[in-house]
Coordinates of C-alpha atoms in Angstrom, one line a residue:
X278 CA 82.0 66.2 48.0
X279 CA 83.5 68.4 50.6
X280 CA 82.1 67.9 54.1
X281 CA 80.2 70.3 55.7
X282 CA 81.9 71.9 59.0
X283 CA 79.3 74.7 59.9
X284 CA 76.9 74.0 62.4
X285 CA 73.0 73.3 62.0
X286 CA 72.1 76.8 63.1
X287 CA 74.7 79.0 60.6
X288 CA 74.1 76.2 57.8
X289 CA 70.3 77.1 58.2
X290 CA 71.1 80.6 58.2
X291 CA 73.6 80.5 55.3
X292 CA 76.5 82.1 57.2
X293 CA 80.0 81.4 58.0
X294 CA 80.5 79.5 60.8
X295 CA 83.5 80.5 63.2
X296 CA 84.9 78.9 66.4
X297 CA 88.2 79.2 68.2
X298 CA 89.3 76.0 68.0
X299 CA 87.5 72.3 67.2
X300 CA 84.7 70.9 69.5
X301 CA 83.7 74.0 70.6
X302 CA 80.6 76.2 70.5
X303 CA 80.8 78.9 67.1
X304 CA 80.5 82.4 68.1
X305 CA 76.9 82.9 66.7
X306 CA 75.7 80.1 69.1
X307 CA 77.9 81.2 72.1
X308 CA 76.4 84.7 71.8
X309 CA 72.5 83.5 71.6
X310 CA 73.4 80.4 74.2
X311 CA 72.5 78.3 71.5
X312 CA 73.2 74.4 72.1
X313 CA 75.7 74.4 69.0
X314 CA 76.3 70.9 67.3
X315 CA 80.1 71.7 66.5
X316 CA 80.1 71.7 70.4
X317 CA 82.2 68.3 71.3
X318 CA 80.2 68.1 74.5
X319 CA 76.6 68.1 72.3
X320 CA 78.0 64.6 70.5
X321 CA 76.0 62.1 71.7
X322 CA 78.7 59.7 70.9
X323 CA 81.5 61.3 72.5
X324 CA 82.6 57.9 74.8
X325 CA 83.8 60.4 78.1
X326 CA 82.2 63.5 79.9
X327 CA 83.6 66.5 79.8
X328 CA 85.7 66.4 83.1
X329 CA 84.8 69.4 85.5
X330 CA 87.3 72.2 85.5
X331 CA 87.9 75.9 86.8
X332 CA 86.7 79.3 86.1
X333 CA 89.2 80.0 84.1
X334 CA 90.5 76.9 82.7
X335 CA 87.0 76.1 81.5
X336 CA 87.2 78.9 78.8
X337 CA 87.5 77.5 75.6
X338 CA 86.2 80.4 73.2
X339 CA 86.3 84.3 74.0
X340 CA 82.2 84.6 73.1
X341 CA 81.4 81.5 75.7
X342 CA 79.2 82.1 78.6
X343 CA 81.6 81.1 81.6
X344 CA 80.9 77.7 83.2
X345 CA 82.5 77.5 86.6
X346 CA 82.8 74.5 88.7
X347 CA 81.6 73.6 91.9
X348 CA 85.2 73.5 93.2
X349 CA 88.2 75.7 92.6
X350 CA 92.1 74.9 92.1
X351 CA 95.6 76.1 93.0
X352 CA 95.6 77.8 89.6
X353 CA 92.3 79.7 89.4
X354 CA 90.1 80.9 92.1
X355 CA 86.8 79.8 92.7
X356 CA 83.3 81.4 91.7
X357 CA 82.7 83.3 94.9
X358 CA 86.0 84.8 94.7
X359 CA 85.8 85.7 91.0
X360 CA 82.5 87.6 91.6
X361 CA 84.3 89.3 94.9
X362 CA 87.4 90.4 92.6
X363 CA 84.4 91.7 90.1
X364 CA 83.0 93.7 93.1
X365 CA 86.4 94.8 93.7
X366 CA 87.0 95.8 90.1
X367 CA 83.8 98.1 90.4
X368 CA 84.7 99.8 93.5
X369 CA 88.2 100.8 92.5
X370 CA 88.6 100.9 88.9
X371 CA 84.9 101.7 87.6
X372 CA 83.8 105.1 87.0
X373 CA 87.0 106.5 87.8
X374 CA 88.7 105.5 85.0
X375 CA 86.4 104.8 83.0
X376 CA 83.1 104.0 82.5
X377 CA 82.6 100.9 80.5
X378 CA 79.7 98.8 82.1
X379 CA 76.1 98.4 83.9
X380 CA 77.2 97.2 87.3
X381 CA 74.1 95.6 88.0
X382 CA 73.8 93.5 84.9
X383 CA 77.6 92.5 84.7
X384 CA 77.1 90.9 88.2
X385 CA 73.8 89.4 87.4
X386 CA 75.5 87.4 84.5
X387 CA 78.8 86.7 86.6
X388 CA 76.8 85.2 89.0
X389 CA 74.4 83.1 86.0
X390 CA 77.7 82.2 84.5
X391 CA 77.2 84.0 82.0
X392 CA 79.8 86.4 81.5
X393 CA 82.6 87.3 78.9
X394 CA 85.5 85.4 80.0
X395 CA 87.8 87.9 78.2
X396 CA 86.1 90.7 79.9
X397 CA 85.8 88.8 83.3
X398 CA 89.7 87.8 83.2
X399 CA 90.6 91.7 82.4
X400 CA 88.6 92.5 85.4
X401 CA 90.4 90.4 87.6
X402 CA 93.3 91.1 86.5
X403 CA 93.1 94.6 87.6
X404 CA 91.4 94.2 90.5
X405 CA 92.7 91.3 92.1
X406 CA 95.9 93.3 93.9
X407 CA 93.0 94.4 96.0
X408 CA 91.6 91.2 97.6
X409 CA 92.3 90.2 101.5
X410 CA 91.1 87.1 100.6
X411 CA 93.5 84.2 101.8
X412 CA 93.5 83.0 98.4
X413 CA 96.0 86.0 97.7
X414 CA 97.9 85.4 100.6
X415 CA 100.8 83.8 99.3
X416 CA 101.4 86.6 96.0
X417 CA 102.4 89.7 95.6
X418 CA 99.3 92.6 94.9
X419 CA 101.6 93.6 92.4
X420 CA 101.5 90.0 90.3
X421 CA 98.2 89.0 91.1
X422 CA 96.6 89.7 87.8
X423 CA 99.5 88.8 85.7
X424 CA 98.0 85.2 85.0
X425 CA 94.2 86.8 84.2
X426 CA 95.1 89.5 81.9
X427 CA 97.4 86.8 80.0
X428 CA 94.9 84.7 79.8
X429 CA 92.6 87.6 78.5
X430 CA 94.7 88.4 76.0
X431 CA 95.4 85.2 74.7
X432 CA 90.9 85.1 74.2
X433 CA 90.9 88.9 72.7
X434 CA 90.0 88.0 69.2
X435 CA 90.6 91.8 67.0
X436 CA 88.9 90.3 63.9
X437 CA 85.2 90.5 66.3
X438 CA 84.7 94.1 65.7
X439 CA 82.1 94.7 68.6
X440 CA 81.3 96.1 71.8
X441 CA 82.7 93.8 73.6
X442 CA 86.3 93.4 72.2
X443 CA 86.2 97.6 72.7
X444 CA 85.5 97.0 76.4
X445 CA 88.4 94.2 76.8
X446 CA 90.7 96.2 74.7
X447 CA 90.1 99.3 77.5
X448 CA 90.8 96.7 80.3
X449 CA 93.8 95.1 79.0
X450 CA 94.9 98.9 78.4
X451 CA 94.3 100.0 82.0
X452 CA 96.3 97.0 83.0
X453 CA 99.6 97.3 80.5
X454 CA 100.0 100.8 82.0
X455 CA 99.9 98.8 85.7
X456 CA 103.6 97.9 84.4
X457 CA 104.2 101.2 83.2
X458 CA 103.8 99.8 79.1
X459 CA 102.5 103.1 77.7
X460 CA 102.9 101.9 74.0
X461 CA 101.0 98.8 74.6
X462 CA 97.9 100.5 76.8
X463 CA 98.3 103.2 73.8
X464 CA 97.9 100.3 71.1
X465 CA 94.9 98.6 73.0
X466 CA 93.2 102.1 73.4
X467 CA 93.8 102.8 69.8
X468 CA 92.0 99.2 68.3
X469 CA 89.2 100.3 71.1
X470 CA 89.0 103.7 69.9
X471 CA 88.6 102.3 66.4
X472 CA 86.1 99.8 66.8
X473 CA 83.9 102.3 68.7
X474 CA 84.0 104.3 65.4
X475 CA 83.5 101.3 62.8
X476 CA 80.7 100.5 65.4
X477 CA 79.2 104.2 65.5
X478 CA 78.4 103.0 69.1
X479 CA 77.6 106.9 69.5
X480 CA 74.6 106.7 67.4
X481 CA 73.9 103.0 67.2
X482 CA 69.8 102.1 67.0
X483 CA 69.3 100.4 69.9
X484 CA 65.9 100.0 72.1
X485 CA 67.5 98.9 75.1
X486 CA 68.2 101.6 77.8
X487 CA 70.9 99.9 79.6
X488 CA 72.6 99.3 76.2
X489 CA 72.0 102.2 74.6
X490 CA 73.8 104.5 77.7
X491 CA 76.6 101.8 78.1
X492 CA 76.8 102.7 74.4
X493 CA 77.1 106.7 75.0
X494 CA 79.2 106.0 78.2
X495 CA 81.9 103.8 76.4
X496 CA 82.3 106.2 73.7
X497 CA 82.8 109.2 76.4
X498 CA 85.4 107.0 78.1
X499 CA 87.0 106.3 75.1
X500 CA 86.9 110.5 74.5
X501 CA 88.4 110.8 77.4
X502 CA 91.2 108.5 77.5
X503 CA 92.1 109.7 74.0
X504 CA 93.3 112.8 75.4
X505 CA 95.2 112.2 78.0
X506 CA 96.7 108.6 76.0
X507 CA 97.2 110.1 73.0
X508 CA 99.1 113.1 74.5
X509 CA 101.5 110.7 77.1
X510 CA 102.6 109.2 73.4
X511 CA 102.8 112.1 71.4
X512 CA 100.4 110.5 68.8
X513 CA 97.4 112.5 67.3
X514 CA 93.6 111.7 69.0
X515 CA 91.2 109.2 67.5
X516 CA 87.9 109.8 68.9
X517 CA 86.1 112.9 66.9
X518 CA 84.1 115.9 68.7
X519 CA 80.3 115.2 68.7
X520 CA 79.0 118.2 70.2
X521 CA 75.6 117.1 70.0
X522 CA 76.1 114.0 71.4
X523 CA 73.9 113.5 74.5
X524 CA 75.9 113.0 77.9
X525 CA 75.7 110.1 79.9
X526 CA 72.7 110.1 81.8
X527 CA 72.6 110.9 85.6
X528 CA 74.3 107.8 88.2
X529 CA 71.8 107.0 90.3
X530 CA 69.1 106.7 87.2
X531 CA 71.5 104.5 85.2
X532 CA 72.6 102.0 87.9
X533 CA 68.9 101.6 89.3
X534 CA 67.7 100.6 85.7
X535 CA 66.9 97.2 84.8
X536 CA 66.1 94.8 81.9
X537 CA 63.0 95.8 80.6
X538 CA 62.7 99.2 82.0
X539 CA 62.1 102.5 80.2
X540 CA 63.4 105.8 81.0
X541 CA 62.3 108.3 82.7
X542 CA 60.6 111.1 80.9
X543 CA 62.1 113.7 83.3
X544 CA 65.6 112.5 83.1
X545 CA 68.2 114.6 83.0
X546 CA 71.3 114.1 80.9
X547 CA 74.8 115.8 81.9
X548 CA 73.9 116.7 85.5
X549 CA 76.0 114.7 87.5
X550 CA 79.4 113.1 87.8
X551 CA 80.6 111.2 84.7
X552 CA 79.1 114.1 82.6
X553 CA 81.1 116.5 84.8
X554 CA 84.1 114.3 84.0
X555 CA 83.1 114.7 80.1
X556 CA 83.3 118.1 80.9
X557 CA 86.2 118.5 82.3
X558 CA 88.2 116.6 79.8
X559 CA 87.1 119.3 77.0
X560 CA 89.5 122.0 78.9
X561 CA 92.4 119.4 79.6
X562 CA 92.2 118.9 75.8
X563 CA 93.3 122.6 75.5
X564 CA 95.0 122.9 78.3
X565 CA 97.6 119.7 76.9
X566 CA 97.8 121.6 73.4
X567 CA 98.2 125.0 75.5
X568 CA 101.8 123.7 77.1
X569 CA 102.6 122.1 74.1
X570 CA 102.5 125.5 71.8
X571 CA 104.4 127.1 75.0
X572 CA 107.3 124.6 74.7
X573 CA 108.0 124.9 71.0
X574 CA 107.4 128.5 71.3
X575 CA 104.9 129.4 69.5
X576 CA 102.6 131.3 72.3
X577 CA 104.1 133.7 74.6
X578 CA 103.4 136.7 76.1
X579 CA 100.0 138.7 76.3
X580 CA 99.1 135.7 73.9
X581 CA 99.5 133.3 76.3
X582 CA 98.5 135.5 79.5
X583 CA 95.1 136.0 77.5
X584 CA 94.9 131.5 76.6
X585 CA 95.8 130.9 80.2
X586 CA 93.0 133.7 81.7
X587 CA 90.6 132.0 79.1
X588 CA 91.1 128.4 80.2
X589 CA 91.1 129.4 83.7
X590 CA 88.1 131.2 83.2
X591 CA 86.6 127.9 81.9
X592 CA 87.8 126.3 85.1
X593 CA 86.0 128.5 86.9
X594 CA 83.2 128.3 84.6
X595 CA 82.7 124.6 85.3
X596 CA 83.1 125.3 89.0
X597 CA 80.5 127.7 89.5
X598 CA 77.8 125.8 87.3
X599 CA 77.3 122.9 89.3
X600 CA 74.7 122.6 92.2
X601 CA 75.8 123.6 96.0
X602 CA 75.0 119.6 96.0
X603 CA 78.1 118.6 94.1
X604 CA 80.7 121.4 95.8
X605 CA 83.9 120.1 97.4
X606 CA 82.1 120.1 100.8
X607 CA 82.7 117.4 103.7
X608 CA 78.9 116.8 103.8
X609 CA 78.6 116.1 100.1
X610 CA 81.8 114.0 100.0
X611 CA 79.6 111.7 102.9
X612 CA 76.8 112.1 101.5
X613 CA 78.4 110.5 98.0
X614 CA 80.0 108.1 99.6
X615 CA 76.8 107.2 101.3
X616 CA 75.5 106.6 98.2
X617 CA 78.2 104.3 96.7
X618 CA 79.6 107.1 94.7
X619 CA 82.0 108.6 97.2
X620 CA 84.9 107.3 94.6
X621 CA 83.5 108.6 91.8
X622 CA 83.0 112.5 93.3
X623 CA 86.6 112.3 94.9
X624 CA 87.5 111.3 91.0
X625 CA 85.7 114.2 89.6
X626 CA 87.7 117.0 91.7
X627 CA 90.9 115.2 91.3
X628 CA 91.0 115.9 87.3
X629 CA 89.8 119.6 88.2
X630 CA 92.7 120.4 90.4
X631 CA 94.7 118.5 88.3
X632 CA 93.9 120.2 85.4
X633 CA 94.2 123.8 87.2
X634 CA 97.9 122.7 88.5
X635 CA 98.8 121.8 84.6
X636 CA 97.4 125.1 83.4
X637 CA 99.4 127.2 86.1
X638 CA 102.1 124.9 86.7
X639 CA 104.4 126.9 84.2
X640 CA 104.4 129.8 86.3
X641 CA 106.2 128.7 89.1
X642 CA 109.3 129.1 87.3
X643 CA 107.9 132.6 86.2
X644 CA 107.3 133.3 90.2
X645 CA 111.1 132.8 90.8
X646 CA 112.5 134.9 88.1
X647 CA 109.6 137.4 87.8
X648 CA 110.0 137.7 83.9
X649 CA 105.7 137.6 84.4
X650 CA 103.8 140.3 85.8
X651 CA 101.0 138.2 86.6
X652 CA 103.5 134.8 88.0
X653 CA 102.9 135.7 91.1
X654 CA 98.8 135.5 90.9
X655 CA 99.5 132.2 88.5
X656 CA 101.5 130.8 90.8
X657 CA 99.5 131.2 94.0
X658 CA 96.3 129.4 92.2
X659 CA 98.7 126.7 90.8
X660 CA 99.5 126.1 94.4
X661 CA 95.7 126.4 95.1
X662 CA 94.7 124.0 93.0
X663 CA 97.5 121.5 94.3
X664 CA 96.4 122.3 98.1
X665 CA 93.5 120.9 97.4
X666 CA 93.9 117.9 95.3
X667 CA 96.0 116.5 98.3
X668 CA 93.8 117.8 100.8
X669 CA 90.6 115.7 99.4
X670 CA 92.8 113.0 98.7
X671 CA 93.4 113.0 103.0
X672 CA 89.9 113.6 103.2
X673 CA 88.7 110.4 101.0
X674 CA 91.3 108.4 102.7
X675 CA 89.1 109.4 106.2
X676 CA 86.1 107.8 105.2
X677 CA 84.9 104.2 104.8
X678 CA 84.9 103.2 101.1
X679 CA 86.0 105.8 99.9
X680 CA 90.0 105.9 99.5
X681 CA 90.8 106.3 95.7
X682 CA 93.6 104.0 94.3
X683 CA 93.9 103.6 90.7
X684 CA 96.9 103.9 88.8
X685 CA 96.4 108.2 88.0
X686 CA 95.7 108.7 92.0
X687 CA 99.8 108.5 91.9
X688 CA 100.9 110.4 89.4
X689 CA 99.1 113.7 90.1
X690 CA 100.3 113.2 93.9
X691 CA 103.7 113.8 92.3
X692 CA 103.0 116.8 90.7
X693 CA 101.3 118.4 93.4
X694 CA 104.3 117.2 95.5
X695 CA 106.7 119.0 93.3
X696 CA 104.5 122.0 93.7
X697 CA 105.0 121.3 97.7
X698 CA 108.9 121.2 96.8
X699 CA 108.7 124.8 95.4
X700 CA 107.0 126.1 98.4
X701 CA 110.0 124.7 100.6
X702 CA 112.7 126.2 98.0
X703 CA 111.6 129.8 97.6
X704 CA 108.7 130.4 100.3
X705 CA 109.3 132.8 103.1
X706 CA 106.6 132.3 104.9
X707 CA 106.7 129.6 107.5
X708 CA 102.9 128.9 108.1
X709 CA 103.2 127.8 104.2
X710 CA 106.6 126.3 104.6
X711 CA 105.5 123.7 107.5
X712 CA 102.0 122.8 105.4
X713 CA 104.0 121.6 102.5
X714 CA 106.2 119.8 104.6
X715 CA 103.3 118.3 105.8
X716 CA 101.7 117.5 103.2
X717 CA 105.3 116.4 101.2
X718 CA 105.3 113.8 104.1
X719 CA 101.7 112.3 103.6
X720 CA 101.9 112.2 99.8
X721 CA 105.1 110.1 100.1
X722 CA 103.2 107.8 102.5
X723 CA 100.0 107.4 100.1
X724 CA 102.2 107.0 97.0
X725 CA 104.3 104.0 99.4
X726 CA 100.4 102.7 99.9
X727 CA 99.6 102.8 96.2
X728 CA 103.2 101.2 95.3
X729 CA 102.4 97.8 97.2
X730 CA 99.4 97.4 94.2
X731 CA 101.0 99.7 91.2
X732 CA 104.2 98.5 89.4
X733 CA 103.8 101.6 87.4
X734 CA 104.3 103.6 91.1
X735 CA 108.3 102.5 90.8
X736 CA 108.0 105.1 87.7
X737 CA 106.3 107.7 89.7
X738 CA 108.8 107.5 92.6
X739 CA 111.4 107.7 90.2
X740 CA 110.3 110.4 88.4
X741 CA 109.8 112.4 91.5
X742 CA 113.4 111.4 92.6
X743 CA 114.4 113.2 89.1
X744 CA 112.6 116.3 90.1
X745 CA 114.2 117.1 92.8
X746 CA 117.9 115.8 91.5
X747 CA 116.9 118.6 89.3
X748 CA 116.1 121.0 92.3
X749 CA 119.2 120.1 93.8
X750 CA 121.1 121.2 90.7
X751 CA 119.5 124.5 89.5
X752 CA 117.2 125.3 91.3
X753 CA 116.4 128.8 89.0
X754 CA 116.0 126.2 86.5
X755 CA 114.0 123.5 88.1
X756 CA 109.8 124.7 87.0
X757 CA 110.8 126.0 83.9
X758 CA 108.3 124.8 81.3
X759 CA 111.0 123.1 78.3
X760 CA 110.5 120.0 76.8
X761 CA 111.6 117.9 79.9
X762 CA 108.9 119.3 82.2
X763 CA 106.4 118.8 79.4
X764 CA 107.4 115.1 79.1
X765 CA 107.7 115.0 83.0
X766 CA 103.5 116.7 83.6
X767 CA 102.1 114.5 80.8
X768 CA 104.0 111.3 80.1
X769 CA 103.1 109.3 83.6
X770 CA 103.8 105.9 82.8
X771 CA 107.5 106.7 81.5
X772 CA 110.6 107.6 83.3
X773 CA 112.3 110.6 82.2
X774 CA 115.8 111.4 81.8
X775 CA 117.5 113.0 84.5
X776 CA 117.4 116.8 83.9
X777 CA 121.0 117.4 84.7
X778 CA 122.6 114.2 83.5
X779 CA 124.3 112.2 86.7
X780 CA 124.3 108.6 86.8
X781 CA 126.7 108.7 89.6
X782 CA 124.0 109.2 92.5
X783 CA 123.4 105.4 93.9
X784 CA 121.9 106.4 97.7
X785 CA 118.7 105.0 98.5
X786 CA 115.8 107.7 97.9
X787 CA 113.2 108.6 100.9
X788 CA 111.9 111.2 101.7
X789 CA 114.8 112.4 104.2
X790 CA 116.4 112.6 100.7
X791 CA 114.4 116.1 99.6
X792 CA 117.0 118.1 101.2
X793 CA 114.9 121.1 101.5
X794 CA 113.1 121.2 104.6
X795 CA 113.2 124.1 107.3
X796 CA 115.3 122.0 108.9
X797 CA 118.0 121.5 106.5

């Protein structure tokens, strides 16, 4: 007679009965923080305690609640800090680049212990390059998470098709693009992406608030990421259009809600930030597929004079529907930031002049060799839109808690600093010509901030020092919308090819190297 191997509570139940490895909790007990008997430390004739270890160290199944010890180790930091690196996690990462939790709940079960160590280790392995802790002292920001994020992926079980193997894939994607691994962050998004659909998670019966809108927000993230990933890889999208999908609900409202509450009956859905995010990503979608049909020469012309006026117009469209309250204003960017969501509302404007300096961007070149009536108007709002992606970038950086840094922060500061670059080639103007020196000089000293946390920042860096190699060699040629520029304005986590092919150059790049000041 075969012996039995299942637990007392999936035996009684008459299901299979899974655990990562022997003497430790299955997953059905883990995830109901049930006392299971296949647990090792439940034997009442095991001969030795369990001896007391570390956060991290203590993690024996993906599903189990984390148990952290009084006492922490060289290896693994102790509970404060973890829940300090979770804090940290939230006020960098969260919400700007996506939107994948309840802060208030994921806290309250860090700080019961009873948190997802894959998600927790994901977590800190993004956020950690942030600490001033002393723990930190001795490693590089850059390295930091390394250890974690191993360690989470090493728990990430793909067969557990659930909400929280989507959210762990989106961290552990968020941090492969750290080290610039675009295929890998592109294969995590993908299983995430996928699960989200086997899950429905956008109409899932739930009668939970908080997890019915983490539901709705992690399916918008994953919306949203699908654009912009699937486009850096050249790969179709995933996530399908659900126009009548309900937007995530307003911030304040969702972070304020508890266990056990109800909503609201006067809440309203899509008025403030993530929604406008949501929003936003809908034109980038066309905006991507837009440059693409430019490049391979399918639009051109009054065709494409009329796609750009209508996208622009849809620009302008989002711009002039949202409330004086939520306008680009220094007393609304204080007053968010007053509110904890100072990040957040910097985040928002930074994908709508982003987006606006990829829609234009293609007639800079068009402003040089006036082949386009209208370049000159295109060109002047591309360089708009740039001014002021920079400018509340400075103005962020001004005010406490505030200062954005994820990973997309530098990427975006090189394209607007290319669009600086053309204002010191052809401008004759010398009001102009001395603010994009200026501002040339402060984005190199923001993207030299964000390259002591950001491996992936070597890539920007080097991808700027490409542009302007380019510059220096044709400079007719250099903001002409081919296949190079398109890799070089969408693909952020690779390096591209030097336009004009010269491995030669060796010198050490700076930004004394631009070479096209006033001055020189």
């Amino acid at each position: 007679m075969r012996v039995s191997t299942a637990c007392q509570a999936c035996r009684s139940r008459r299901r299979k009965c899974d655990a990562a490895q022997f003497g430790v909790s299955c997953t059905y007990c883990s995830e109901r923080g049930i006392q299971c008997t296949r647990d090792s430390s439940f034997n009442s004739q095991s001969t030795s305690p369990a001896p007391s270890v570390p956060v991290v160290t203590s993690i024996l199944s993906r599903t189990t609640p984390i148990k952290v010890a009084a006492q922490s180790s060289d290896s693994f930091p102790s509970p404060s800090i973890c829940l300090e690196l979770v804090n940290l996690y939230f006020d960098f990462i969260h919400d700007q680049f996506h939107s994948l939790f309840h802060k208030p709940s994921f806290v309250e079960d860090v700080t019961r212990g009873q948190a997802s160590p894959v998600i927790l280790l994901a977590m800190m392995a993004l956020s950690a390059r942030f600490s001033s802790n002393p723990f930190f002292s001795n490693i590089n920001p850059r390295q930091r998470g390394d250890r974690y994020a191993e360690e989470s992926n090493r728990l990430l079980n793909l067969r557990e098709v659930s909400l929280t193997t989507a959210q762990a894939c989106v961290l552990l994607g968020a941090f492969s693009i750290t080290h610039g691994e675009a295929h890998a962050e592109a294969v995590y998004y993908s299983v995430a992406c996928r699960i989200a659909n086997l899950l429905d998670l956008a109409h899932k019966t739930t009668s939970d608030p908080i997890e019915r809108e983490v539901n709705v927000r992690v399916w918008w993230s994953l919306c949203m990421i699908d654009v912009w990933s699937s486009t850096g890889v050249g790969l179709p999208r995933q996530m399908p259009i659900l126009d009548n999908l309900p937007l995530p609900m307003d911030d304040v409202t969702f972070l304020a809600l508890r266990p056990g509450n109800t909503l609201p009956w006067d809440i309203e859905n899509g008025a403030l930030l993530l929604a406008q995010m949501i929003k936003l990503n809908r034109i980038l979608l066309e905006i991507n597929l837009l440059n693409e049909r430019t490049v391979s020469g399918t639009t051109s012309g009054v065709v494409l004079e009329n796609e750009v006026m209508s996208l622009s117009n849809a620009l302008d469209e989002w711009h002039n529907s949202l409330p004086t309250s939520m306008h680009d204003t220094p007393a609304n960017l204080h007053r968010y930031a007053s509110q904890g969501l100072g990040r957040m509302f910097v985040a928002v404007y930074l994908g709508y002049y982003h987006f606006g300096q990829l829609l234009f961007y293609q007639f800079l070149h068009g402003d040089c060799t006036g082949t386009v009536l209208s370049a000159r108007f295109y060109a002047d709002r591309c360089k708009a839109y740039a001014e002021s992606l920079c400018e509340i970038i400075y103005a962020a950086n001004a005010i406490s808690d505030c200062d954005v840094r994820y990973t997309m922060v530098g990427h975006i500061m090189v394209i607007a600093s290319t669009v600086q670059i053309h204002t010191l080639l052809f401008s004759d103007n010398s009001t102009q010509i001395a603010a994009a020196r200026r501002r040339l000089e402060r984005n190199f000293e923001i993207l030299s901030q964000l390259r002591t946390y950001w491996p992936t920042l070597d890539i920007c860096f080097t991808r700027l020092q490409a542009f302007h190699k380019a510059c220096r060699s044709s400079m007719d040629e250099s903001f002409r919308l081919d296949q190079w520029m398109l890799r070089f304005l969408s693909e952020f986590a690779q390096p591209v090819d030097d336009r004009i092919l010269d491995r030669s150059a060796t010198e050490v790049w700076s930004l004394d190297n631009i070479g096209c000041s006033p001055e020189t």
